[in-house]
């Protein structure tokens, strides 16, 4: 498939980075691993809104073992830099005590958001806690995280598309675009 050309989003230019079909192929592999690792464990997927909504939808379609899904929302990110502050965790209705939790995230940058989220879950004593993230920026990560299911390790550049936004825009693109140099 040929990716469309350069994009202007607000004040930034972006260039094609990853094709939709490559993303789906990798997600299928992640799904296979999760199906094997969590058979008979009734995992609870907790996708983090807003960014993970498309990844979560495609990942869940690859899961063929019994499971549950409960979305949460955190507020922590503005523009191109992360604040590292999880201001609020909204929407978790399911009791996570004794459950096998798989946090579903679009991208781990510094890792501070995930780290704080995990800290807020630990008092409820889940049976296990792992992370499924579509992207990680290894050069940017500042904390130890259970990054068990990683789609792609990428360089430390800003990307958009497939759920990821730049100041609210670009989530709707099928492909991933990287900020132009
Ligand atoms: P962290 O706390 O630095 O790991 O930031 C995690 C959050 O920042 C992600 O859930 C995204 O919402 C956002 N983020 C980090 N890097 C990017 C990027 O390259 N594009 C879009 N959003 C990003």
XYZ file of C-alpha atoms and ligand atoms in Angstrom:
204
model
C 0.000 0.000 0.000
C 1.289 3.484 -0.822
C 1.142 5.948 2.067
C -0.279 9.345 1.387
C 2.140 12.267 1.278
C 3.191 14.919 3.753
C 0.532 16.253 6.113
C 0.099 19.597 7.794
C -1.570 19.389 11.224
C -1.963 22.742 12.933
C 1.551 24.267 12.876
C 3.479 21.006 12.272
C 4.370 18.952 9.202
C 4.267 15.164 9.348
C 5.586 12.478 7.017
C 4.359 8.880 6.555
C 5.894 6.477 9.079
C 3.922 3.236 9.407
C 1.253 1.730 7.239
C -2.101 0.561 8.627
C -1.523 -2.997 7.375
C 1.854 -3.208 9.169
C 0.166 -2.086 12.375
C -2.552 -4.738 12.070
C -0.006 -7.443 11.351
C 1.904 -6.630 14.534
C -1.291 -6.390 16.592
C -2.245 -9.867 15.432
C 1.091 -11.155 16.819
C 0.481 -9.402 20.145
C -3.001 -10.927 20.288
C -1.586 -14.418 19.758
C 0.837 -13.962 22.677
C -1.876 -12.637 24.966
C -4.241 -15.490 24.056
C -1.534 -17.973 25.058
C -0.413 -16.188 28.220
C -3.884 -15.552 29.654
C -5.821 -18.695 28.768
C -8.181 -19.570 31.652
C -7.264 -16.340 33.478
C -10.153 -14.109 32.370
C -7.926 -11.041 31.842
C -9.362 -7.576 32.326
C -8.205 -5.216 29.572
C -8.040 -1.601 30.676
C -7.489 0.651 27.649
C -6.416 4.216 28.395
C -8.490 6.865 26.638
C -8.310 8.776 24.451
C -5.234 7.574 22.584
C -5.698 3.807 22.892
C -9.221 3.577 21.499
C -8.283 2.375 17.999
C -5.452 0.109 19.155
C -7.719 -1.408 21.811
C -10.475 -2.073 19.268
C -8.104 -3.849 16.883
C -6.269 -5.724 19.665
C -9.506 -6.967 21.228
C -10.598 -8.352 17.860
C -7.542 -10.633 18.040
C -8.404 -11.944 21.503
C -10.274 -15.238 21.396
C -10.117 -16.233 25.091
C -12.747 -15.117 27.644
C -11.920 -11.582 28.817
C -13.442 -8.308 30.009
C -12.803 -4.698 28.975
C -13.121 -1.508 30.991
C -11.916 1.818 29.608
C -10.356 4.505 31.804
C -9.378 8.054 31.056
C -6.422 9.978 32.442
C -5.479 13.578 31.851
C -1.732 14.189 31.556
C -0.515 15.417 28.184
C -0.449 18.721 26.320
C 1.102 19.476 22.936
C 4.430 17.786 22.205
C 5.793 17.369 25.717
C 4.560 15.211 28.540
C 3.732 16.641 31.928
C 4.156 13.262 33.629
C 1.186 14.055 35.836
C -1.754 11.694 35.979
C -4.303 14.194 37.140
C -7.256 11.868 37.345
C -8.243 8.288 36.612
C -11.855 8.200 35.494
C -14.264 5.431 34.707
C -12.953 2.252 36.327
C -16.104 0.472 37.467
C -14.781 -3.090 37.682
C -13.270 -4.436 40.912
C -9.663 -5.231 40.010
C -8.763 -7.160 43.180
C -7.366 -10.568 42.212
C -7.766 -9.848 38.492
C -5.191 -10.196 35.731
C -4.947 -6.653 34.415
C -3.656 -5.733 30.958
C -3.320 -1.972 30.586
C -3.699 -0.998 26.928
C -1.840 2.158 25.956
C -1.125 3.884 22.646
C 2.426 4.978 23.416
C 4.884 4.977 26.308
C 7.115 8.040 26.099
C 8.679 8.880 29.493
C 6.580 6.137 31.079
C 5.516 8.465 33.880
C 1.820 8.248 33.018
C 1.877 4.439 33.139
C 3.990 4.391 36.264
C 1.558 6.611 38.154
C -1.404 4.676 36.856
C 0.138 1.427 38.070
C 0.811 2.979 41.471
C -2.836 3.954 41.739
C -3.926 0.373 40.902
C -1.539 -1.533 43.194
C -3.443 -0.886 46.465
C -6.362 -2.825 44.962
C -4.128 -5.924 44.701
C -4.601 -7.203 41.150
C -3.347 -10.785 40.580
C -1.031 -9.491 37.851
C -0.492 -6.330 35.890
C 1.005 -6.066 32.420
C 1.094 -3.417 29.736
C 0.199 -3.761 26.076
C 1.398 -0.678 24.263
C 1.506 -0.104 20.539
C 4.603 2.118 20.720
C 7.515 2.691 23.085
C 10.215 5.335 22.798
C 13.045 3.461 24.609
C 15.391 6.481 24.648
C 12.751 8.499 26.460
C 11.542 5.994 29.103
C 12.554 7.057 32.626
C 11.011 4.322 34.795
C 10.816 0.525 35.113
C 7.565 -0.775 33.629
C 6.084 -4.225 32.915
C 6.150 -3.635 29.134
C 5.251 -7.202 28.195
C 3.473 -6.548 24.910
C 5.094 -3.884 22.751
C 4.068 -3.263 19.166
C 6.961 -1.129 17.954
C 10.019 0.463 19.540
C 10.500 3.829 17.875
C 12.941 6.720 18.005
C 12.206 9.720 20.145
C 10.123 11.656 17.629
C 6.522 12.805 17.827
C 4.000 10.678 15.934
C 0.301 10.957 15.179
C -2.477 8.846 13.688
C -4.245 5.607 14.620
C -5.553 7.201 17.817
C -2.517 9.387 18.581
C -3.064 13.120 18.421
C -1.297 16.428 18.191
C -3.289 18.895 20.282
C -6.472 16.956 19.644
C -6.002 16.402 15.928
C -4.828 13.472 13.813
C -6.368 10.610 15.804
C -8.503 9.648 12.824
C -5.662 8.828 10.409
C -5.405 5.129 9.496
C -1.613 5.271 9.229
C 1.051 6.654 11.570
C 2.841 9.875 10.639
C 6.053 11.219 12.164
C 6.900 14.864 12.723
C 9.043 16.106 9.847
C 12.599 17.288 10.665
P 4.394 9.495 29.072
O 3.807 9.721 30.415
O 5.538 10.447 28.797
O 4.814 8.069 28.823
O 3.315 9.908 28.020
C 2.310 9.052 27.625
C 1.231 9.787 26.862
O 1.764 10.912 26.151
C 0.650 8.874 25.803
O -0.449 8.165 26.284
C 0.247 9.853 24.725
O -1.044 10.355 24.988
C 1.226 10.989 24.851
N 2.322 10.897 23.873
C 3.606 10.588 24.101
N 4.325 10.593 22.970
C 3.453 10.910 21.981
C 3.594 11.040 20.549
O 4.662 10.854 19.932
N 2.441 11.360 19.901
C 1.248 11.551 20.504
N 1.090 11.432 21.817
C 2.178 11.108 22.560
